[in-house]
mmCIF file of C-alpha atoms in Angstrom:
data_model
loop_
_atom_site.group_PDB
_atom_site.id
_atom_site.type_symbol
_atom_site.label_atom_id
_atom_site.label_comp_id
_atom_site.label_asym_id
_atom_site.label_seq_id
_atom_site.Cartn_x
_atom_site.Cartn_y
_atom_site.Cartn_z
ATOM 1 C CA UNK A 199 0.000 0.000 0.000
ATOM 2 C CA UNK A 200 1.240 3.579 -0.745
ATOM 3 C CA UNK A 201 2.959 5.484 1.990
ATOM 4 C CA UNK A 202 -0.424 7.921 1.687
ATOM 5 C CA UNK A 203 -2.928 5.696 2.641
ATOM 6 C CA UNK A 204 -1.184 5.166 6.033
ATOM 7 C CA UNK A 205 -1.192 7.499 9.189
ATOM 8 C CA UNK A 206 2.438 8.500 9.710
ATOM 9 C CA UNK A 207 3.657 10.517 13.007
ATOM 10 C CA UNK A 208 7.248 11.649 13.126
ATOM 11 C CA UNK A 209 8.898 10.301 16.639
ATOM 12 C CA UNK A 210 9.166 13.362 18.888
ATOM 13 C CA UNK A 211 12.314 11.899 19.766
ATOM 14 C CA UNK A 212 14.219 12.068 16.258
ATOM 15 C CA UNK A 213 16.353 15.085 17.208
ATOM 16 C CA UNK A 214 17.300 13.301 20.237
ATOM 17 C CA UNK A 215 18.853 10.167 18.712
ATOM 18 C CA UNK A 216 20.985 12.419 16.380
ATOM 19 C CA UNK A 217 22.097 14.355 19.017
ATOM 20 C CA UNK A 218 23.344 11.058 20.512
ATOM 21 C CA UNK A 219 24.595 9.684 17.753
ATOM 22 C CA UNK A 220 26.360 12.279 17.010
ATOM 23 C CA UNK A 221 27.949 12.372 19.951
ATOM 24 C CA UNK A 222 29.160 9.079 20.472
ATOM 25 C CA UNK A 223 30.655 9.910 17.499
ATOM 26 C CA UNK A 224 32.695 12.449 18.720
ATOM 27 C CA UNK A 225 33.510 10.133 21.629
ATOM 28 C CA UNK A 226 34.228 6.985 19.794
ATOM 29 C CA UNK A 227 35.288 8.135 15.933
ATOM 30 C CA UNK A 228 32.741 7.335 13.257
ATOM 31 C CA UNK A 229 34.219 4.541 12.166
ATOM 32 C CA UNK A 230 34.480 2.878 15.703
ATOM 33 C CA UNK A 231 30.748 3.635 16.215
ATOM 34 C CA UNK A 232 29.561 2.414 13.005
ATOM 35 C CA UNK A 233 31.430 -0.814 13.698
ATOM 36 C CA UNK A 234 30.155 -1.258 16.987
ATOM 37 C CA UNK A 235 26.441 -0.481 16.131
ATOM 38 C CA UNK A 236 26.669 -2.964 13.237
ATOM 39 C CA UNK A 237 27.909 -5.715 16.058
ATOM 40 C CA UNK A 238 25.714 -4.941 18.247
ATOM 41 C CA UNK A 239 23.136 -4.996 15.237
ATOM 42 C CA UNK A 240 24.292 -8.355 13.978
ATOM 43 C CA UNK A 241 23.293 -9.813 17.275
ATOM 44 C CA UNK A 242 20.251 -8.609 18.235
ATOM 45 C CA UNK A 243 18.870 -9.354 14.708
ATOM 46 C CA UNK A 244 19.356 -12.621 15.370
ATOM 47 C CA UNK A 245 18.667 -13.166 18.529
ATOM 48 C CA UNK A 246 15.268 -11.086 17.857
ATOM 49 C CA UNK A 247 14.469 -14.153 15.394
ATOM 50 C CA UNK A 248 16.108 -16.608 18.055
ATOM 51 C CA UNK A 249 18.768 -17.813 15.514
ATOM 52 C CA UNK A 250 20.716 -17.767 18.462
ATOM 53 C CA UNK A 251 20.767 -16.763 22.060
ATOM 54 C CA UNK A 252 23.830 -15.523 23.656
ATOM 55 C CA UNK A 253 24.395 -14.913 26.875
ATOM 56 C CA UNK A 254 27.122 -13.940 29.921
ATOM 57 C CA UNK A 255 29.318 -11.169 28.537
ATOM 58 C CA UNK A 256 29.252 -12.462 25.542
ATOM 59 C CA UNK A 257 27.440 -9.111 23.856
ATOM 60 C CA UNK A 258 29.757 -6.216 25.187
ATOM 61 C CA UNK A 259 32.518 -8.136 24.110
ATOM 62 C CA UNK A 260 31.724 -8.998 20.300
ATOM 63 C CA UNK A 261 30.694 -5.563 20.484
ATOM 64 C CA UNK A 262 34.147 -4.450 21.487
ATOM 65 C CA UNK A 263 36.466 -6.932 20.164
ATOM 66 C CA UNK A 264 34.658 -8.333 16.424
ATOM 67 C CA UNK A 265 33.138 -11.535 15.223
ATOM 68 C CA UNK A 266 35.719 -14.349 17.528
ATOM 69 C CA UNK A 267 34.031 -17.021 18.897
ATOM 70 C CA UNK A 268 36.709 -17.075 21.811
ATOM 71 C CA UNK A 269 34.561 -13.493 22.645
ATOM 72 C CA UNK A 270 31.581 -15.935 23.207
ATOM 73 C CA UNK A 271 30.809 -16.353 26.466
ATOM 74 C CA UNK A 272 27.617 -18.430 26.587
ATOM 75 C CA UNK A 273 25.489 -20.035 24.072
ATOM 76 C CA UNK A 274 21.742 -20.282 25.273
ATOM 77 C CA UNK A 275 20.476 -21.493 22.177
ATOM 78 C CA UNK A 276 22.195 -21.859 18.551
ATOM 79 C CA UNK A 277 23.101 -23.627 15.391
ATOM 80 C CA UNK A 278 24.095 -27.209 15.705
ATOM 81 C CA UNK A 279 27.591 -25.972 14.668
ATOM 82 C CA UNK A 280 28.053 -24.091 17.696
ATOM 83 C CA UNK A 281 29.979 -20.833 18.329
ATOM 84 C CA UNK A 282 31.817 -20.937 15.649
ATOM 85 C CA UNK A 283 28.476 -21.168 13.331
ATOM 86 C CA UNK A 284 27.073 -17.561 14.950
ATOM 87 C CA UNK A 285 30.132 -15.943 14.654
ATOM 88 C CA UNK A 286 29.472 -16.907 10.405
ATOM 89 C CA UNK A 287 26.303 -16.308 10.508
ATOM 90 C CA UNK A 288 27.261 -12.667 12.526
ATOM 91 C CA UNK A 289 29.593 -11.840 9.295
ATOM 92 C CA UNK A 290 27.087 -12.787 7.216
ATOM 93 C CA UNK A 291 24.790 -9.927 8.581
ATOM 94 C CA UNK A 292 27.746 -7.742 8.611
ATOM 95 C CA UNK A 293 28.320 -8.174 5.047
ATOM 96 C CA UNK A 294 24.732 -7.562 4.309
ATOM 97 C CA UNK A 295 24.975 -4.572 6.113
ATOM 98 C CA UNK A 296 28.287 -3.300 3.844
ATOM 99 C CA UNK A 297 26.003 -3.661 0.371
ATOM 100 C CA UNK A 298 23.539 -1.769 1.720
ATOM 101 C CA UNK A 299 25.568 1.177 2.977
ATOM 102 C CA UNK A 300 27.995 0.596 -0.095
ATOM 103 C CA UNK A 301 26.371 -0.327 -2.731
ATOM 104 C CA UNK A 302 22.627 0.110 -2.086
ATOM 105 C CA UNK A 303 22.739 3.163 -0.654
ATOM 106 C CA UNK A 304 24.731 5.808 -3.095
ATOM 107 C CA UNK A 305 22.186 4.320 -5.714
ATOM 108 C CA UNK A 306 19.357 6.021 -6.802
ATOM 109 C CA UNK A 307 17.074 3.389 -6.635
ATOM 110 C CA UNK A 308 16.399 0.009 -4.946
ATOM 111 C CA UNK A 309 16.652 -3.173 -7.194
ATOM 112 C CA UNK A 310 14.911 -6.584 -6.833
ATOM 113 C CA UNK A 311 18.664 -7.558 -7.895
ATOM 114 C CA UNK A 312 19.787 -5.519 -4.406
ATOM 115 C CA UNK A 313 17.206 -7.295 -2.333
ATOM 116 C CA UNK A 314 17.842 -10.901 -3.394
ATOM 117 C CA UNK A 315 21.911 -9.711 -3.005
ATOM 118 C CA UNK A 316 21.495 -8.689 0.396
ATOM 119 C CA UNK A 317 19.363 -11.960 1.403
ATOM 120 C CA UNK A 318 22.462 -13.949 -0.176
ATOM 121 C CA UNK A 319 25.030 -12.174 1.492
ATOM 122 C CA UNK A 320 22.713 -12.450 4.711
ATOM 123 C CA UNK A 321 22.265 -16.236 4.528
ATOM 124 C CA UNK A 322 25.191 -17.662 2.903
ATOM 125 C CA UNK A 323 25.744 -19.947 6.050
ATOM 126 C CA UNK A 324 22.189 -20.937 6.736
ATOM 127 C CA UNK A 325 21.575 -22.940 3.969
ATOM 128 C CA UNK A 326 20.386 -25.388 6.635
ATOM 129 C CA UNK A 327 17.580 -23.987 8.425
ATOM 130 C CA UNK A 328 15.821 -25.798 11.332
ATOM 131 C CA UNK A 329 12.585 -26.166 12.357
ATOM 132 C CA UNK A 330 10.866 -27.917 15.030
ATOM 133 C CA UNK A 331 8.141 -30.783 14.513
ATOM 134 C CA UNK A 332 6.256 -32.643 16.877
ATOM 135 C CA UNK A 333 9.272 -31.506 19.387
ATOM 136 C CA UNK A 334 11.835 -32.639 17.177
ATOM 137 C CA UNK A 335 14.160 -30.472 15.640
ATOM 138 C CA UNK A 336 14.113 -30.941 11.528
ATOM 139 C CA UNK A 337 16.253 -29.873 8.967
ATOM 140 C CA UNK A 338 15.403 -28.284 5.653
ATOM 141 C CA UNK A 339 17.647 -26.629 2.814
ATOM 142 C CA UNK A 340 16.760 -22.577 2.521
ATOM 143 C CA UNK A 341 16.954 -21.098 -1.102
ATOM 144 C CA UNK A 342 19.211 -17.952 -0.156
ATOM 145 C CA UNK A 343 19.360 -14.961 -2.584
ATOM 146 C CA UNK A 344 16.161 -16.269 -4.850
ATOM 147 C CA UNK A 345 12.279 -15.406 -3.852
ATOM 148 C CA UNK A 346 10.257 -18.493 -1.963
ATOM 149 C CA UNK A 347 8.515 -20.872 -4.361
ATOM 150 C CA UNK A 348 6.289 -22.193 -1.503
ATOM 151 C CA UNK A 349 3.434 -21.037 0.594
ATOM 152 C CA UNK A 350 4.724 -19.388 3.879
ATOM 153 C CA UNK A 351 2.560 -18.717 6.958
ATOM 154 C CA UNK A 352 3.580 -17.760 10.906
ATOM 155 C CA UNK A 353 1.457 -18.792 13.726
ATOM 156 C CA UNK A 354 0.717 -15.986 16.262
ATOM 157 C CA UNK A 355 -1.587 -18.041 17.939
ATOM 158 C CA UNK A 356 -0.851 -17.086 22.136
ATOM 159 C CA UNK A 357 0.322 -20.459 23.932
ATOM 160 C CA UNK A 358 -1.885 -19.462 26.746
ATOM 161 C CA UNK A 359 -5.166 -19.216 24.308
ATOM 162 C CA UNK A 360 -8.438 -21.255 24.856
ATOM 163 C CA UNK A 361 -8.218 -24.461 22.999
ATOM 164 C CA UNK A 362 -11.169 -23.010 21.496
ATOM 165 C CA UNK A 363 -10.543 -20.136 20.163
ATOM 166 C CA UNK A 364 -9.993 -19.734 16.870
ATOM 167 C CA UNK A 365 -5.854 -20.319 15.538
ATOM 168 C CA UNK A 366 -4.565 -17.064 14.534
ATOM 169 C CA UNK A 367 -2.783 -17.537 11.068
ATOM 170 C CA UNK A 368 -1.105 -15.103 8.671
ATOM 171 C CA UNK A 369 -0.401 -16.074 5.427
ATOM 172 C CA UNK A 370 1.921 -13.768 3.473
ATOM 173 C CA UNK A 371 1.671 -13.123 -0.676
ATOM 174 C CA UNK A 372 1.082 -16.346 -2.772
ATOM 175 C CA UNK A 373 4.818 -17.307 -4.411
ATOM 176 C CA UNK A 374 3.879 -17.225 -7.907
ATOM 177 C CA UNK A 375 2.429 -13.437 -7.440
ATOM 178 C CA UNK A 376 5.997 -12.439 -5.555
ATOM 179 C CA UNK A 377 8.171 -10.949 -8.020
ATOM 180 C CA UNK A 378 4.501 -8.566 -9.219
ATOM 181 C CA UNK A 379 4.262 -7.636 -5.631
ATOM 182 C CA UNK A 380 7.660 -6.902 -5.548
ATOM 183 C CA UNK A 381 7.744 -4.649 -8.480
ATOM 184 C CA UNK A 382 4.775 -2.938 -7.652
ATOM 185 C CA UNK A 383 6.442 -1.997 -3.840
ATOM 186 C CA UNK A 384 9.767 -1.038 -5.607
ATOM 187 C CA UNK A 385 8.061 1.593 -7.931
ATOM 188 C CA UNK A 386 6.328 2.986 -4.639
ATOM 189 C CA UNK A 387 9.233 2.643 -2.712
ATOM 190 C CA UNK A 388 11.655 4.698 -4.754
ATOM 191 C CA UNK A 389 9.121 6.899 -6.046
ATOM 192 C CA UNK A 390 8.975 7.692 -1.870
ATOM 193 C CA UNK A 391 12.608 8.106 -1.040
ATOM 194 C CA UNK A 392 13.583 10.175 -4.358
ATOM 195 C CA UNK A 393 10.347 12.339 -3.301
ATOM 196 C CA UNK A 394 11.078 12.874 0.469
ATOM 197 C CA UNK A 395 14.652 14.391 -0.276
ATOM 198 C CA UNK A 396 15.566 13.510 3.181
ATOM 199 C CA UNK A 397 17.964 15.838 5.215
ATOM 200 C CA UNK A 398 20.408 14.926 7.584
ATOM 201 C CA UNK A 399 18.124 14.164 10.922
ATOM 202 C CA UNK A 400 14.907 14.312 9.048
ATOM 203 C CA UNK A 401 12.482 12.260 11.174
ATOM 204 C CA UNK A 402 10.081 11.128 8.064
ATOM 205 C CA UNK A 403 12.864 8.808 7.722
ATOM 206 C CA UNK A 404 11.204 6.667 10.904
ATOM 207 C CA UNK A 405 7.891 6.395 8.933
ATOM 208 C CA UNK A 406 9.261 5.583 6.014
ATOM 209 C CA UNK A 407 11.014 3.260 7.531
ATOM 210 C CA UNK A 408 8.201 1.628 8.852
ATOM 211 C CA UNK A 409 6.201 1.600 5.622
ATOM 212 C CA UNK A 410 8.915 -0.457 3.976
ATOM 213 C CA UNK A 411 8.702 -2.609 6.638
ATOM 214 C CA UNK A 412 5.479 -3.372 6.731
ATOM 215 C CA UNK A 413 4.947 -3.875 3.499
ATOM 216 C CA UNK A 414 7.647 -6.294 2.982
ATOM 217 C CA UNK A 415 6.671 -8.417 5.843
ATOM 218 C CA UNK A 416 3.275 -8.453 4.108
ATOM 219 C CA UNK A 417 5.108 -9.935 1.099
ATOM 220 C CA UNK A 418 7.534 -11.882 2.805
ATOM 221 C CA UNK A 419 9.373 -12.861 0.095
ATOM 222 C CA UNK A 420 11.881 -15.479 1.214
ATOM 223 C CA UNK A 421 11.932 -18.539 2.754
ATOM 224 C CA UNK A 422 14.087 -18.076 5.520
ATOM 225 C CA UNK A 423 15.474 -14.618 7.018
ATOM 226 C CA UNK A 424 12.691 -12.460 6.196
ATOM 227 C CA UNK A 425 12.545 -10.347 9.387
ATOM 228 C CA UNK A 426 16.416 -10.119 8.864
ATOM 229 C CA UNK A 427 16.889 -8.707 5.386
ATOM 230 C CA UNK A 428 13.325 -7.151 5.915
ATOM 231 C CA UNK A 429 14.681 -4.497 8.557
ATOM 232 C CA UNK A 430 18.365 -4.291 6.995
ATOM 233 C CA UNK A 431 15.862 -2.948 3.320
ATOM 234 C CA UNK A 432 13.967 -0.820 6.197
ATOM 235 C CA UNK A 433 16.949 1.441 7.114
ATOM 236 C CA UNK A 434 17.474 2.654 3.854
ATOM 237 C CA UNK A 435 15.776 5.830 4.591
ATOM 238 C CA UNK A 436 17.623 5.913 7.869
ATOM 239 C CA UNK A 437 20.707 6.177 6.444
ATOM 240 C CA UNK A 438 20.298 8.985 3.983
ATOM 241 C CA UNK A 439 19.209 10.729 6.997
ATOM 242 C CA UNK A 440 22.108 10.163 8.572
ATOM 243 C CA UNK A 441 21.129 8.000 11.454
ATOM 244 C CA UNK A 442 22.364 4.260 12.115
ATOM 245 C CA UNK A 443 20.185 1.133 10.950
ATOM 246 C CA UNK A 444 17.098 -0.593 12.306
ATOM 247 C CA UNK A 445 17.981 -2.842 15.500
ATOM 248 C CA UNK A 446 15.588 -4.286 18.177
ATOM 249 C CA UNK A 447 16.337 -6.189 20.914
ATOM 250 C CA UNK A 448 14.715 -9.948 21.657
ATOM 251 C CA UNK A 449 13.035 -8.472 24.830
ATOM 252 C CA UNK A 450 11.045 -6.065 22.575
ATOM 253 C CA UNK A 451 9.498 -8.918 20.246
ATOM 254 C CA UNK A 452 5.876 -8.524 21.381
ATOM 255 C CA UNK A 453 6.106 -5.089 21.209
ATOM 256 C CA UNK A 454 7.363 -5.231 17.683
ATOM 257 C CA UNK A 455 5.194 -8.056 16.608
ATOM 258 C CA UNK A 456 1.848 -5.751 17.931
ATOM 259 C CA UNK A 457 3.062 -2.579 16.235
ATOM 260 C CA UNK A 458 3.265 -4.381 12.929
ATOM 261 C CA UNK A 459 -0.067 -5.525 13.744
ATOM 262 C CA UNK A 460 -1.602 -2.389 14.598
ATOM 263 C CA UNK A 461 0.062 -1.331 11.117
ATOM 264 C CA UNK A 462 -2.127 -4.164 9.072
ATOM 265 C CA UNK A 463 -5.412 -3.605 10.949
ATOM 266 C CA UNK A 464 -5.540 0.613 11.621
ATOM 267 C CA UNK A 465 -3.072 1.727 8.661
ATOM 268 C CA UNK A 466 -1.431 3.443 11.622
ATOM 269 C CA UNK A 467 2.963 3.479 10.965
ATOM 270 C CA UNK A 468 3.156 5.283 14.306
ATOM 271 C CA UNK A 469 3.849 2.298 17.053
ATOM 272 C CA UNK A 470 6.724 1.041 14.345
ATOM 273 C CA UNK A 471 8.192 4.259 13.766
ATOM 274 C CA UNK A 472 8.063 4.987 17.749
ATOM 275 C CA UNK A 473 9.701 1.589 18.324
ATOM 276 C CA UNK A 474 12.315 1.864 15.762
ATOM 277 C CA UNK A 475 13.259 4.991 17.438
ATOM 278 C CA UNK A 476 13.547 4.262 20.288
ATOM 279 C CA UNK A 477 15.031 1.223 20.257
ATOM 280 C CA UNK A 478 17.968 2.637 18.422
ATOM 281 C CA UNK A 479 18.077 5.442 21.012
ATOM 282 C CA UNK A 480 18.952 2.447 23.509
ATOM 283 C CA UNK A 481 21.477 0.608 21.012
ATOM 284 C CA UNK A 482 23.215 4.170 21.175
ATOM 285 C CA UNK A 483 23.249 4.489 24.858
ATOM 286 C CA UNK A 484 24.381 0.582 24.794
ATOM 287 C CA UNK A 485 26.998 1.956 23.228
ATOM 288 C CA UNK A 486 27.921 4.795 25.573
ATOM 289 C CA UNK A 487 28.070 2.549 28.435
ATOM 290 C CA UNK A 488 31.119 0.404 26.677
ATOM 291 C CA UNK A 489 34.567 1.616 27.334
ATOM 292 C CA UNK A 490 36.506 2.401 24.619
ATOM 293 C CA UNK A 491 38.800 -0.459 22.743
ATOM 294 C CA UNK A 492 41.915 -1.101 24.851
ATOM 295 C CA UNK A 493 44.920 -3.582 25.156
ATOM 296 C CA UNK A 494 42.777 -5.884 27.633
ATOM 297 C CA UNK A 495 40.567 -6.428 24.555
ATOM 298 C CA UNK A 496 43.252 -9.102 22.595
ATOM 299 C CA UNK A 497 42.193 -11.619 25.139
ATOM 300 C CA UNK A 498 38.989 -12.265 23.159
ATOM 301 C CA UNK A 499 40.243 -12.147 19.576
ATOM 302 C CA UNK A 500 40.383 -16.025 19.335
ATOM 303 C CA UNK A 501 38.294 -18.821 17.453
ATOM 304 C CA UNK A 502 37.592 -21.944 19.475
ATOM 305 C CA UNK A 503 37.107 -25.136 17.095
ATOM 306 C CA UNK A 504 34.630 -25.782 19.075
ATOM 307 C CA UNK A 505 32.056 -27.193 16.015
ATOM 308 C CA UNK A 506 34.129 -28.949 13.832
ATOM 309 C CA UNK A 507 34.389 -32.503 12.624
ATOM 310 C CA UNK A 508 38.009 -33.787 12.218
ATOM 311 C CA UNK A 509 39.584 -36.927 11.379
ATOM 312 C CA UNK A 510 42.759 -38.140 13.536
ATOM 313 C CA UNK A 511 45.119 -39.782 11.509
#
């Protein structure tokens, strides 16, 4: 749906975050604060789609230190090839992340070629996706960097629901009518972003941030690492306004999931542009509270084999 037929407030708290950002920044460099937003990104991204789940220290010092599995301090939950299979999977994201700012993002316009890039570069080492049936855990082979050619749906049916009550199913764009959808959102979406002009701190970057969003996830046009790519797309407009990415933390999922619902059923962008805000207003004061790199930091910058096969001779 056009960005029009949706009711779009501008988060009161835009000139805040660029403030911040901007100051961390100045505190930091720009290039260590891009780095360490874009770490910090790479994990809660997946962790928000419980890829993985980390835990101990194990954020603050990927964050500080880069993608080592010896920085890994606890694995909650993860890939059957352990630590060593996040930290891939965390360059993956971060090389998603270097199209769009590189590549995507001095372009004039957004290409179905850019968004099937960025979902290859996103997923090149989760070909294997699992998924859990009848309480066992199943594999499955993901198509990365091509559109789904099978019916998707996501149950948001509440565990604690009456066993009568009705199952609460969405099912996303047929497969065969993906790549029309995805032309038609493409022509509205650049037709948007080359209209808006966006200046540095321009808050109608939130809402248009949102809109792509939702209309994306309507679409959902992968297989696998939809809500992934789908927010990396998102921050688009973000970054020709000058502010950093899209990132939400796990603990906000139900707040996300309901804003993106309140988006389908009122045409209302305002909850998902308030949440994208500020959420990234606490990713930058995340940030603040980590000391600068230092000498202690080499202590981390190791890989553990601690998920490969090998054969003793």
């Amino acid at each position: 749906m056009d960005f029009d037929a949706f009711h779009h407030q501008r988060p009161h708290i835009a000139d805040n975050i660029m403030t911040e950002w901007e100051s961390l920044q100045e505190w930091l460099t720009p290039d260590v604060s891009v780095t360490r937003y874009a770490r910090l990104l790479a994990i809660n991204s997946s962790e928000l789609e419980e890829v993985f789940l980390l835990g101990g220290d194990s954020l603050p010092r990927i964050v500080r230190v880069g993608f080592f599995s010896g920085a890994i301090d606890r694995v909650s939950h993860g890939p059957p090839g352990g630590s060593l299979s996040i930290i891939e999977i965390l360059k993956d994201m971060n090389r998603c992340l270097s199209y769009l700012s590189g590549t995507v993002l001095p372009a004039n316009a957004l290409t179905q070629e850019n968004i099937r890039t960025l979902h290859g570069e996103l997923m090149k080492s989760s070909q294997i996706g699992y998924t859990h049936l009848d309480g066992e855990e199943v594999a499955y082979l993901n198509t990365i960097g091509a559109y789904r050619r099978r019916l998707v749906t996501t149950d948001l049916t509440s565990p604690d629901a009456p066993e009568d009550e009705p199952a609460k199913i969405v099912q996303y764009a047929r497969y065969q009518e993906i790549e029309h959808h995805m032309e038609n959102f493409l022509a509205m979406a650049n037709r948007q972003l080359a209209g808006a002009q966006l200046k540095r701190g321009d808050p109608t970057a939130f809402a248009l941030a949102a809109w792509i969003h939702y209309n994306l996830a309507i679409i959902h046009p992968f297989t696998d690492g939809n809500g992934r790519v789908i927010r990396v797309i998102a921050s688009l407009p973000l970054l020709k306004a000058g502010f950093p990415p899209i990132n939400i933390r796990h603990r906000e999922k139900p707040k996300y999931l309901n804003a993106l619902n309140t988006a389908a059923q009122t045409f209302d962008l305002g909850p998902l542009a308030n949440l994208i805000a500020s959420e990234m207003r606490e990713s930058i004061r995340y940030l603040r509270s980590i000391p600068p790199p230092s000498p202690d930091d080499s202590q981390w910058k190791t890989n553990i084999h601690d998920g490969e096969t090998r054969i003793v001779l």
